């Protein structure tokens, strides 16, 4: 007799198995520590001696732009840290730091199994869902810090995205309001919410200032969607490709990386119907700097790339009306409208299906309308505080928190 286990159930069973194994290993390790303590005549010899001061974890290489400035700042200050990645081809693995060790810890559940038994003082990560899915808080980690990877709503994560972190590093006061309201509604303890800025946007701005001028090129339109049922590719499909090709402009399509995993069938169908050509190119570069620099205008939906393009490159955007469904996101708990949708009309034009036949006129109008400049300046001030200081302020926070945690440990030991 054969039994079929669907992928979702299989993942759940694996998570349960990892949890049971982790609890068993943790219990055995505690027994070993107590025995070692007794064999040493009661002298202090604890797991704290082996604690990693700072661990940075990323589930994808595409977030190296978030963490590279932080690693460089830690290196500059001589602070020991371990950068753990779930991508075997993460660019970090090619870097040769003296104080920051970069290591691949396996993909998927293998990485989370290691993290669940981690022994560290502070863990910094951009991965949401701590203590919700496979990634559980380790009993030997003192403090968990989350850093977002986009300049937009912190409530835009899937449900309970930041609930079980101790700290969330933010870049705008509206994000603080969102988390405080979620804490109130869910009866959660208050997290520390320092405003530090946005590391990768700081670096992108520096790169842009030092980049050579672009050579003459045809008007270039970048189609840069998010992913999921509400994304522009799912809602508009072939219609938007047909409309854009009719403009005669050069078209770059840059799907969200998650689409290649979560909606591969849809993406493969579009790539087959609209293959690379002199007018249209598909872009999957890990670093999006050059493609954003080359584009004259961006068409997107609710993707965070809108704010990279508008606020760093100071260029116009067109955002699609995709009837965004908040149900899977933290935002569905909040009565206040998402900041993203309040600011979009200030920085660009809205696209509806009725606009598609005249999309060329919409593009031309948006590129030449001066009112969006003021909107971009206002959005920049709301979501990008402490511009140019994010890496320094982040490491300042991590080191101060480490100092506080060590002082608390010393006080507890004295008692």
CSV table of N, CA and C in Angstrom, one decimal, residues 186-349:
chain,number,residue,atom,x,y,z
A,186,UNK,N,-2.8,42.7,19.4
A,186,UNK,CA,-2.4,41.3,19.6
A,186,UNK,C,-1.9,41.1,21.0
A,187,UNK,N,-1.9,42.1,21.8
A,187,UNK,CA,-1.5,42.0,23.2
A,187,UNK,C,0.0,41.5,23.3
A,188,UNK,N,0.8,42.1,22.5
A,188,UNK,CA,2.2,41.8,22.5
A,188,UNK,C,3.1,42.7,23.3
A,189,UNK,N,4.2,42.3,23.9
A,189,UNK,CA,5.1,43.2,24.6
A,189,UNK,C,5.7,44.2,23.6
A,190,UNK,N,6.0,45.4,24.1
A,190,UNK,CA,6.5,46.4,23.2
A,190,UNK,C,7.9,46.1,22.8
A,191,UNK,N,8.1,46.2,21.5
A,191,UNK,CA,9.5,46.0,21.0
A,191,UNK,C,10.3,47.3,21.0
A,192,UNK,N,11.6,47.2,20.9
A,192,UNK,CA,12.4,48.4,20.7
A,192,UNK,C,12.3,48.8,19.2
A,193,UNK,N,12.1,50.0,18.9
A,193,UNK,CA,11.9,50.5,17.5
A,193,UNK,C,12.7,51.7,17.2
A,194,UNK,N,14.0,51.5,17.1
A,194,UNK,CA,14.9,52.6,16.8
A,194,UNK,C,14.8,53.0,15.3
A,195,UNK,N,14.8,54.3,15.0
A,195,UNK,CA,14.9,54.8,13.7
A,195,UNK,C,16.3,54.9,13.2
A,196,UNK,N,16.7,54.0,12.3
A,196,UNK,CA,18.1,54.0,11.8
A,196,UNK,C,18.3,54.4,10.4
A,197,UNK,N,17.3,54.3,9.6
A,197,UNK,CA,17.4,54.6,8.2
A,197,UNK,C,17.4,53.4,7.3
A,198,UNK,N,17.9,53.5,6.1
A,198,UNK,CA,17.9,52.3,5.1
A,198,UNK,C,19.3,52.1,4.5
A,199,UNK,N,19.9,51.0,4.9
A,199,UNK,CA,21.3,50.8,4.5
A,199,UNK,C,21.5,50.7,3.0
A,200,UNK,N,20.7,49.9,2.4
A,200,UNK,CA,20.9,49.7,0.9
A,200,UNK,C,20.6,50.9,0.1
A,201,UNK,N,19.6,51.7,0.5
A,201,UNK,CA,19.3,52.9,-0.2
A,201,UNK,C,20.4,54.0,-0.1
A,202,UNK,N,21.0,54.0,1.1
A,202,UNK,CA,22.2,54.9,1.3
A,202,UNK,C,23.3,54.5,0.3
A,203,UNK,N,23.6,53.2,0.2
A,203,UNK,CA,24.7,52.8,-0.7
A,203,UNK,C,24.3,53.0,-2.1
A,204,UNK,N,23.0,52.8,-2.5
A,204,UNK,CA,22.6,53.0,-3.8
A,204,UNK,C,22.7,54.5,-4.2
A,205,UNK,N,22.4,55.4,-3.3
A,205,UNK,CA,22.6,56.8,-3.6
A,205,UNK,C,24.0,57.2,-3.8
A,206,UNK,N,25.0,56.6,-3.0
A,206,UNK,CA,26.4,56.8,-3.2
A,206,UNK,C,26.8,56.3,-4.6
A,207,UNK,N,26.4,55.1,-4.9
A,207,UNK,CA,26.8,54.6,-6.2
A,207,UNK,C,26.3,55.5,-7.4
A,208,UNK,N,25.0,56.0,-7.2
A,208,UNK,CA,24.5,56.8,-8.3
A,208,UNK,C,25.3,58.1,-8.4
A,209,UNK,N,25.7,58.7,-7.3
A,209,UNK,CA,26.4,59.9,-7.4
A,209,UNK,C,27.8,59.7,-8.0
A,210,UNK,N,28.3,58.5,-7.9
A,210,UNK,CA,29.7,58.3,-8.5
A,210,UNK,C,29.6,57.6,-9.9
A,211,UNK,N,28.4,57.3,-10.4
A,211,UNK,CA,28.3,56.5,-11.6
A,211,UNK,C,28.5,57.5,-12.8
A,212,UNK,N,29.1,57.0,-13.9
A,212,UNK,CA,29.2,57.8,-15.1
A,212,UNK,C,27.9,58.1,-15.7
A,213,UNK,N,27.8,59.1,-16.6
A,213,UNK,CA,26.6,59.4,-17.3
A,213,UNK,C,26.2,58.3,-18.2
A,214,UNK,N,24.9,58.1,-18.4
A,214,UNK,CA,24.5,57.1,-19.3
A,214,UNK,C,24.6,57.5,-20.7
A,215,UNK,N,25.0,56.7,-21.6
A,215,UNK,CA,25.0,57.0,-23.1
A,215,UNK,C,23.6,57.2,-23.6
A,216,UNK,N,23.4,57.9,-24.7
A,216,UNK,CA,22.1,58.1,-25.3
A,216,UNK,C,21.4,56.7,-25.5
A,217,UNK,N,20.1,56.7,-25.2
A,217,UNK,CA,19.4,55.4,-25.3
A,217,UNK,C,17.9,55.7,-25.6
A,218,UNK,N,17.3,54.7,-26.2
A,218,UNK,CA,15.8,54.9,-26.5
A,218,UNK,C,15.1,55.0,-25.1
A,219,UNK,N,13.9,55.6,-25.1
A,219,UNK,CA,13.1,55.6,-23.9
A,219,UNK,C,12.9,54.2,-23.4
A,220,UNK,N,13.2,54.0,-22.1
A,220,UNK,CA,13.2,52.6,-21.6
A,220,UNK,C,12.2,52.6,-20.4
A,221,UNK,N,11.3,51.6,-20.5
A,221,UNK,CA,10.3,51.4,-19.5
A,221,UNK,C,10.6,50.1,-18.8
A,222,UNK,N,10.6,50.2,-17.4
A,222,UNK,CA,10.9,49.0,-16.6
A,222,UNK,C,9.6,48.5,-16.0
A,223,UNK,N,9.2,47.3,-16.2
A,223,UNK,CA,8.1,46.6,-15.6
A,223,UNK,C,8.6,45.8,-14.4
A,224,UNK,N,8.4,46.3,-13.2
A,224,UNK,CA,9.0,45.7,-12.0
A,224,UNK,C,7.9,45.4,-11.0
A,225,UNK,N,7.2,44.2,-11.1
A,225,UNK,CA,6.1,43.9,-10.2
A,225,UNK,C,6.6,43.3,-8.9
A,226,UNK,N,5.6,43.2,-8.0
A,226,UNK,CA,5.8,42.4,-6.8
A,226,UNK,C,5.3,41.0,-7.2
A,227,UNK,N,4.9,40.2,-6.2
A,227,UNK,CA,4.5,38.8,-6.5
A,227,UNK,C,3.2,38.5,-5.8
A,228,UNK,N,2.5,37.5,-6.1
A,228,UNK,CA,1.3,37.1,-5.4
A,228,UNK,C,0.0,37.4,-6.3
A,229,UNK,N,-1.1,37.1,-5.7
A,229,UNK,CA,-2.4,37.2,-6.5
A,229,UNK,C,-2.7,38.6,-6.9
A,230,UNK,N,-2.2,39.6,-6.1
A,230,UNK,CA,-2.5,41.0,-6.3
A,230,UNK,C,-1.5,41.7,-7.2
A,231,UNK,N,-0.5,41.0,-7.7
A,231,UNK,CA,0.6,41.6,-8.5
A,231,UNK,C,0.1,42.0,-9.9
A,232,UNK,N,0.8,42.9,-10.5
A,232,UNK,CA,0.5,43.3,-11.8
A,232,UNK,C,0.5,42.2,-12.9
A,233,UNK,N,1.5,41.3,-12.7
A,233,UNK,CA,1.6,40.2,-13.7
A,233,UNK,C,0.4,39.2,-13.6
A,234,UNK,N,-0.1,39.0,-12.4
A,234,UNK,CA,-1.3,38.1,-12.2
A,234,UNK,C,-2.6,38.8,-12.6
A,235,UNK,N,-2.7,40.1,-12.3
A,235,UNK,CA,-3.9,40.8,-12.6
A,235,UNK,C,-4.0,41.3,-14.1
A,236,UNK,N,-2.9,41.6,-14.7
A,236,UNK,CA,-3.0,42.2,-16.0
A,236,UNK,C,-2.5,41.2,-17.1
A,237,UNK,N,-1.6,40.3,-16.7
A,237,UNK,CA,-1.1,39.3,-17.6
A,237,UNK,C,-0.6,39.8,-19.0
A,238,UNK,N,-1.1,39.1,-20.0
A,238,UNK,CA,-0.6,39.4,-21.4
A,238,UNK,C,-1.0,40.8,-21.9
A,239,UNK,N,-2.1,41.3,-21.3
A,239,UNK,CA,-2.6,42.6,-21.7
A,239,UNK,C,-1.6,43.7,-21.6
A,240,UNK,N,-0.9,43.7,-20.5
A,240,UNK,CA,0.1,44.8,-20.3
A,240,UNK,C,1.3,44.6,-21.2
A,241,UNK,N,1.7,43.4,-21.5
A,241,UNK,CA,2.8,43.1,-22.5
A,241,UNK,C,2.4,43.7,-23.9
A,242,UNK,N,1.2,43.3,-24.3
A,242,UNK,CA,0.7,43.8,-25.6
A,242,UNK,C,0.7,45.3,-25.7
A,243,UNK,N,0.2,45.9,-24.6
A,243,UNK,CA,0.1,47.4,-24.6
A,243,UNK,C,1.5,48.1,-24.6
A,244,UNK,N,2.4,47.5,-23.8
A,244,UNK,CA,3.7,48.1,-23.8
A,244,UNK,C,4.5,47.9,-25.1
A,245,UNK,N,4.3,46.8,-25.7
A,245,UNK,CA,5.0,46.6,-27.0
A,245,UNK,C,4.5,47.6,-28.1
A,246,UNK,N,3.3,48.0,-28.0
A,246,UNK,CA,2.7,48.9,-28.9
A,246,UNK,C,3.3,50.3,-28.8
A,247,UNK,N,3.9,50.6,-27.7
A,247,UNK,CA,4.5,52.0,-27.5
A,247,UNK,C,5.7,52.2,-28.4
A,248,UNK,N,6.4,51.2,-28.8
A,248,UNK,CA,7.6,51.3,-29.5
A,248,UNK,C,8.8,51.6,-28.6
A,249,UNK,N,8.6,51.7,-27.3
A,249,UNK,CA,9.7,52.0,-26.3
A,249,UNK,C,10.4,50.6,-26.0
A,250,UNK,N,11.6,50.8,-25.5
A,250,UNK,CA,12.3,49.6,-25.0
A,250,UNK,C,11.7,49.1,-23.7
A,251,UNK,N,11.4,47.8,-23.6
A,251,UNK,CA,10.8,47.3,-22.4
A,251,UNK,C,11.7,46.3,-21.6
A,252,UNK,N,11.9,46.6,-20.3
A,252,UNK,CA,12.6,45.6,-19.5
A,252,UNK,C,11.6,45.0,-18.5
A,253,UNK,N,11.6,43.7,-18.4
A,253,UNK,CA,10.7,43.1,-17.4
A,253,UNK,C,11.6,42.4,-16.4
A,254,UNK,N,11.4,42.8,-15.1
A,254,UNK,CA,12.2,42.3,-14.0
A,254,UNK,C,11.2,41.7,-13.0
A,255,UNK,N,10.9,40.4,-13.1
A,255,UNK,CA,10.0,39.8,-12.1
A,255,UNK,C,10.5,39.8,-10.7
A,256,UNK,N,9.7,39.8,-9.7
A,256,UNK,CA,10.1,39.6,-8.3
A,256,UNK,C,10.7,38.2,-8.2
A,257,UNK,N,11.9,38.1,-7.5
A,257,UNK,CA,12.5,36.8,-7.3
A,257,UNK,C,11.6,35.7,-6.8
A,258,UNK,N,10.7,36.1,-5.9
A,258,UNK,CA,9.8,35.0,-5.4
A,258,UNK,C,8.9,34.4,-6.4
A,259,UNK,N,8.6,35.2,-7.5
A,259,UNK,CA,7.8,34.6,-8.6
A,259,UNK,C,8.3,33.4,-9.2
A,260,UNK,N,9.7,33.3,-9.3
A,260,UNK,CA,10.3,32.1,-9.9
A,260,UNK,C,10.1,30.9,-9.0
A,261,UNK,N,9.8,31.1,-7.8
A,261,UNK,CA,9.5,29.9,-6.9
A,261,UNK,C,8.0,29.7,-6.7
A,262,UNK,N,7.3,30.8,-6.4
A,262,UNK,CA,5.9,30.6,-6.0
A,262,UNK,C,4.9,30.6,-7.2
A,263,UNK,N,5.2,31.2,-8.3
A,263,UNK,CA,4.3,31.3,-9.4
A,263,UNK,C,5.1,31.0,-10.7
A,264,UNK,N,5.8,30.0,-10.7
A,264,UNK,CA,6.7,29.6,-11.8
A,264,UNK,C,5.9,29.3,-13.1
A,265,UNK,N,4.7,28.7,-13.0
A,265,UNK,CA,3.9,28.3,-14.1
A,265,UNK,C,3.5,29.6,-14.9
A,266,UNK,N,3.0,30.6,-14.1
A,266,UNK,CA,2.5,31.8,-14.7
A,266,UNK,C,3.7,32.5,-15.4
A,267,UNK,N,4.8,32.6,-14.7
A,267,UNK,CA,6.0,33.3,-15.3
A,267,UNK,C,6.5,32.6,-16.5
A,268,UNK,N,6.6,31.3,-16.5
A,268,UNK,CA,7.1,30.5,-17.6
A,268,UNK,C,6.2,30.8,-18.9
A,269,UNK,N,4.9,30.9,-18.6
A,269,UNK,CA,3.9,31.1,-19.7
A,269,UNK,C,4.2,32.5,-20.4
A,270,UNK,N,4.4,33.5,-19.5
A,270,UNK,CA,4.6,34.8,-20.1
A,270,UNK,C,6.0,34.9,-20.8
A,271,UNK,N,7.0,34.2,-20.3
A,271,UNK,CA,8.3,34.3,-20.9
A,271,UNK,C,8.3,33.5,-22.2
A,272,UNK,N,7.5,32.5,-22.3
A,272,UNK,CA,7.3,31.8,-23.6
A,272,UNK,C,6.6,32.6,-24.6
A,273,UNK,N,5.5,33.3,-24.2
A,273,UNK,CA,4.7,34.1,-25.1
A,273,UNK,C,5.5,35.4,-25.5
A,274,UNK,N,6.3,35.9,-24.6
A,274,UNK,CA,7.1,37.2,-24.9
A,274,UNK,C,8.6,37.0,-24.6
A,275,UNK,N,9.2,36.3,-25.5
A,275,UNK,CA,10.7,36.0,-25.3
A,275,UNK,C,11.5,37.2,-25.5
A,276,UNK,N,12.8,37.1,-25.1
A,276,UNK,CA,13.7,38.2,-25.3
A,276,UNK,C,13.8,38.6,-26.8
A,277,UNK,N,13.8,39.9,-27.0
A,277,UNK,CA,13.9,40.4,-28.4
A,277,UNK,C,14.6,41.8,-28.4
A,278,UNK,N,14.8,42.4,-29.5
A,278,UNK,CA,15.5,43.7,-29.5
A,278,UNK,C,14.7,44.7,-28.7
A,279,UNK,N,13.4,44.5,-28.6
A,279,UNK,CA,12.5,45.5,-27.9
A,279,UNK,C,12.3,45.2,-26.5
A,280,UNK,N,12.3,43.9,-26.2
A,280,UNK,CA,11.9,43.4,-24.8
A,280,UNK,C,13.0,42.6,-24.2
A,281,UNK,N,13.4,42.8,-23.0
A,281,UNK,CA,14.4,42.0,-22.3
A,281,UNK,C,13.9,41.6,-20.9
A,282,UNK,N,14.2,40.4,-20.5
A,282,UNK,CA,13.9,39.9,-19.2
A,282,UNK,C,15.1,40.0,-18.3
A,283,UNK,N,15.0,40.6,-17.1
A,283,UNK,CA,16.2,40.9,-16.3
A,283,UNK,C,16.1,40.1,-15.0
A,284,UNK,N,17.1,39.4,-14.6
A,284,UNK,CA,17.1,38.7,-13.4
A,284,UNK,C,18.4,39.0,-12.6
A,285,UNK,N,19.1,40.1,-12.9
A,285,UNK,CA,20.3,40.4,-12.1
A,285,UNK,C,20.1,40.4,-10.6
A,286,UNK,N,21.0,39.9,-9.9
A,286,UNK,CA,20.9,39.9,-8.4
A,286,UNK,C,21.0,41.4,-7.9
A,287,UNK,N,21.8,42.2,-8.5
A,287,UNK,CA,21.9,43.6,-8.2
A,287,UNK,C,21.0,44.4,-9.2
A,288,UNK,N,20.0,45.1,-8.7
A,288,UNK,CA,19.1,45.8,-9.6
A,288,UNK,C,19.6,47.3,-9.9
A,289,UNK,N,20.8,47.7,-9.5
A,289,UNK,CA,21.2,49.0,-9.6
A,289,UNK,C,21.2,49.5,-11.1
A,290,UNK,N,21.9,48.7,-11.9
A,290,UNK,CA,22.0,49.1,-13.3
A,290,UNK,C,20.7,49.2,-14.1
A,291,UNK,N,19.8,48.2,-13.8
A,291,UNK,CA,18.6,48.2,-14.5
A,291,UNK,C,17.7,49.4,-14.1
A,292,UNK,N,17.8,49.8,-12.8
A,292,UNK,CA,17.0,50.9,-12.3
A,292,UNK,C,17.6,52.2,-12.9
A,293,UNK,N,18.9,52.2,-13.1
A,293,UNK,CA,19.6,53.4,-13.6
A,293,UNK,C,19.3,53.6,-15.1
A,294,UNK,N,19.2,52.5,-15.8
A,294,UNK,CA,18.9,52.5,-17.3
A,294,UNK,C,17.4,52.9,-17.6
A,295,UNK,N,16.5,52.6,-16.7
A,295,UNK,CA,15.1,52.9,-17.0
A,295,UNK,C,14.8,54.4,-16.8
A,296,UNK,N,13.9,54.8,-17.7
A,296,UNK,CA,13.4,56.2,-17.6
A,296,UNK,C,12.1,56.3,-16.8
A,297,UNK,N,11.4,55.2,-16.7
A,297,UNK,CA,10.1,55.2,-15.9
A,297,UNK,C,9.9,53.8,-15.5
A,298,UNK,N,9.2,53.6,-14.3
A,298,UNK,CA,8.9,52.3,-13.8
A,298,UNK,C,7.4,52.1,-13.7
A,299,UNK,N,7.0,50.9,-14.1
A,299,UNK,CA,5.6,50.5,-14.0
A,299,UNK,C,5.6,49.4,-13.0
A,300,UNK,N,4.8,49.5,-11.9
A,300,UNK,CA,4.8,48.5,-10.9
A,300,UNK,C,3.4,48.4,-10.2
A,301,UNK,N,3.4,47.8,-9.1
A,301,UNK,CA,2.1,47.7,-8.4
A,301,UNK,C,2.3,48.2,-6.9
A,302,UNK,N,2.6,47.3,-6.0
A,302,UNK,CA,2.8,47.7,-4.6
A,302,UNK,C,4.2,47.3,-4.2
A,303,UNK,N,5.1,47.0,-5.1
A,303,UNK,CA,6.4,46.5,-4.8
A,303,UNK,C,7.3,47.6,-4.2
A,304,UNK,N,8.2,47.3,-3.3
A,304,UNK,CA,9.1,48.2,-2.7
A,304,UNK,C,10.0,48.9,-3.6
A,305,UNK,N,10.2,48.2,-4.8
A,305,UNK,CA,11.1,48.8,-5.8
A,305,UNK,C,10.6,50.2,-6.3
A,306,UNK,N,9.4,50.5,-6.1
A,306,UNK,CA,8.8,51.8,-6.5
A,306,UNK,C,9.6,52.9,-5.7
A,307,UNK,N,9.9,52.6,-4.4
A,307,UNK,CA,10.5,53.7,-3.6
A,307,UNK,C,12.0,53.7,-3.9
A,308,UNK,N,12.6,52.6,-4.2
A,308,UNK,CA,14.0,52.7,-4.7
A,308,UNK,C,14.1,53.6,-5.9
A,309,UNK,N,13.3,53.4,-6.9
A,309,UNK,CA,13.3,54.1,-8.1
A,309,UNK,C,13.0,55.5,-8.0
A,310,UNK,N,11.9,55.8,-7.2
A,310,UNK,CA,11.4,57.2,-7.1
A,310,UNK,C,12.3,58.0,-6.2
A,311,UNK,N,12.8,57.4,-5.0
A,311,UNK,CA,13.4,58.2,-4.0
A,311,UNK,C,14.9,58.3,-4.2
A,312,UNK,N,15.5,57.2,-4.7
A,312,UNK,CA,17.0,57.2,-5.0
A,312,UNK,C,17.3,57.8,-6.3
A,313,UNK,N,16.6,57.3,-7.4
A,313,UNK,CA,16.9,57.7,-8.7
A,313,UNK,C,16.1,58.9,-9.2
A,314,UNK,N,15.1,59.3,-8.3
A,314,UNK,CA,14.4,60.5,-8.6
A,314,UNK,C,13.7,60.5,-9.9
A,315,UNK,N,13.0,59.4,-10.2
A,315,UNK,CA,12.4,59.2,-11.5
A,315,UNK,C,10.9,58.9,-11.3
A,316,UNK,N,10.1,59.1,-12.3
A,316,UNK,CA,8.6,58.9,-12.2
A,316,UNK,C,8.2,57.5,-12.2
A,317,UNK,N,7.0,57.2,-11.6
A,317,UNK,CA,6.5,55.8,-11.6
A,317,UNK,C,5.1,55.8,-12.1
A,318,UNK,N,4.6,54.7,-12.6
A,318,UNK,CA,3.2,54.4,-12.8
A,318,UNK,C,2.9,53.2,-12.0
A,319,UNK,N,1.8,53.3,-11.2
A,319,UNK,CA,1.5,52.2,-10.3
A,319,UNK,C,0.1,51.6,-10.8
A,320,UNK,N,0.0,50.3,-10.8
A,320,UNK,CA,-1.2,49.7,-11.3
A,320,UNK,C,-2.2,49.5,-10.2
A,321,UNK,N,-3.5,49.7,-10.6
A,321,UNK,CA,-4.6,49.4,-9.7
A,321,UNK,C,-4.8,47.9,-9.8
A,322,UNK,N,-4.4,47.2,-8.8
A,322,UNK,CA,-4.5,45.8,-8.8
A,322,UNK,C,-5.5,45.3,-7.7
A,323,UNK,N,-6.3,46.3,-7.1
A,323,UNK,CA,-7.3,45.9,-6.1
A,323,UNK,C,-6.6,45.0,-5.0
A,324,UNK,N,-5.6,45.6,-4.4
A,324,UNK,CA,-4.8,44.9,-3.4
A,324,UNK,C,-5.6,44.2,-2.3
A,325,UNK,N,-5.4,43.0,-2.1
A,325,UNK,CA,-6.0,42.2,-1.1
A,325,UNK,C,-5.2,42.1,0.2
A,326,UNK,N,-5.6,42.8,1.2
A,326,UNK,CA,-4.8,42.9,2.5
A,326,UNK,C,-4.9,41.6,3.3
A,327,UNK,N,-5.8,40.7,3.0
A,327,UNK,CA,-6.1,39.6,3.8
A,327,UNK,C,-4.9,38.8,4.3
A,328,UNK,N,-3.9,38.5,3.5
A,328,UNK,CA,-2.7,37.7,4.0
A,328,UNK,C,-1.7,38.5,4.8
A,329,UNK,N,-1.9,39.8,4.9
A,329,UNK,CA,-0.8,40.6,5.5
A,329,UNK,C,-1.2,41.2,6.8
A,330,UNK,N,-0.2,41.6,7.6
A,330,UNK,CA,-0.4,42.3,8.8
A,330,UNK,C,-1.3,43.5,8.7
A,331,UNK,N,-1.3,44.2,7.5
A,331,UNK,CA,-2.0,45.4,7.3
A,331,UNK,C,-3.5,45.2,7.4
A,332,UNK,N,-4.0,43.9,7.3
A,332,UNK,CA,-5.4,43.7,7.4
A,332,UNK,C,-6.0,43.9,8.8
A,333,UNK,N,-5.1,43.9,9.8
A,333,UNK,CA,-5.5,44.2,11.1
A,333,UNK,C,-5.6,45.7,11.4
A,334,UNK,N,-5.1,46.5,10.5
A,334,UNK,CA,-5.1,47.9,10.8
A,334,UNK,C,-6.2,48.7,10.1
A,335,UNK,N,-6.8,49.6,10.8
A,335,UNK,CA,-7.8,50.4,10.1
A,335,UNK,C,-7.2,51.5,9.2
A,336,UNK,N,-6.1,52.0,9.6
A,336,UNK,CA,-5.4,53.1,8.8
A,336,UNK,C,-5.0,52.5,7.5
A,337,UNK,N,-5.2,53.3,6.4
A,337,UNK,CA,-4.7,52.8,5.1
A,337,UNK,C,-3.2,52.7,5.1
A,338,UNK,N,-2.7,51.7,4.3
A,338,UNK,CA,-1.3,51.6,4.2
A,338,UNK,C,-0.6,52.8,3.6
A,339,UNK,N,0.5,53.1,4.2
A,339,UNK,CA,1.3,54.3,3.8
A,339,UNK,C,1.5,54.3,2.3
A,340,UNK,N,1.9,53.1,1.8
A,340,UNK,CA,2.2,53.0,0.4
A,340,UNK,C,1.1,53.6,-0.5
A,341,UNK,N,-0.1,53.3,-0.2
A,341,UNK,CA,-1.2,53.7,-1.1
A,341,UNK,C,-1.7,55.1,-0.8
A,342,UNK,N,-1.2,55.7,0.3
A,342,UNK,CA,-1.5,57.1,0.5
A,342,UNK,C,-0.4,58.0,-0.3
A,343,UNK,N,0.8,57.4,-0.5
A,343,UNK,CA,1.8,58.2,-1.1
A,343,UNK,C,2.0,58.0,-2.6
A,344,UNK,N,1.5,56.9,-3.1
A,344,UNK,CA,1.6,56.6,-4.5
A,344,UNK,C,1.0,57.7,-5.4
A,345,UNK,N,-0.2,58.2,-5.1
A,345,UNK,CA,-0.7,59.3,-6.0
A,345,UNK,C,0.1,60.6,-6.0
A,346,UNK,N,1.0,60.7,-5.0
A,346,UNK,CA,1.9,61.9,-4.9
A,346,UNK,C,3.1,61.8,-5.8
A,347,UNK,N,3.5,60.5,-6.1
A,347,UNK,CA,4.8,60.3,-6.8
A,347,UNK,C,4.6,59.8,-8.2
A,348,UNK,N,3.4,59.5,-8.6
A,348,UNK,CA,3.2,58.9,-9.9
A,348,UNK,C,1.7,58.8,-10.3
A,349,UNK,N,1.5,58.3,-11.5
A,349,UNK,CA,0.2,58.1,-12.1
A,349,UNK,C,-0.3,56.7,-11.8
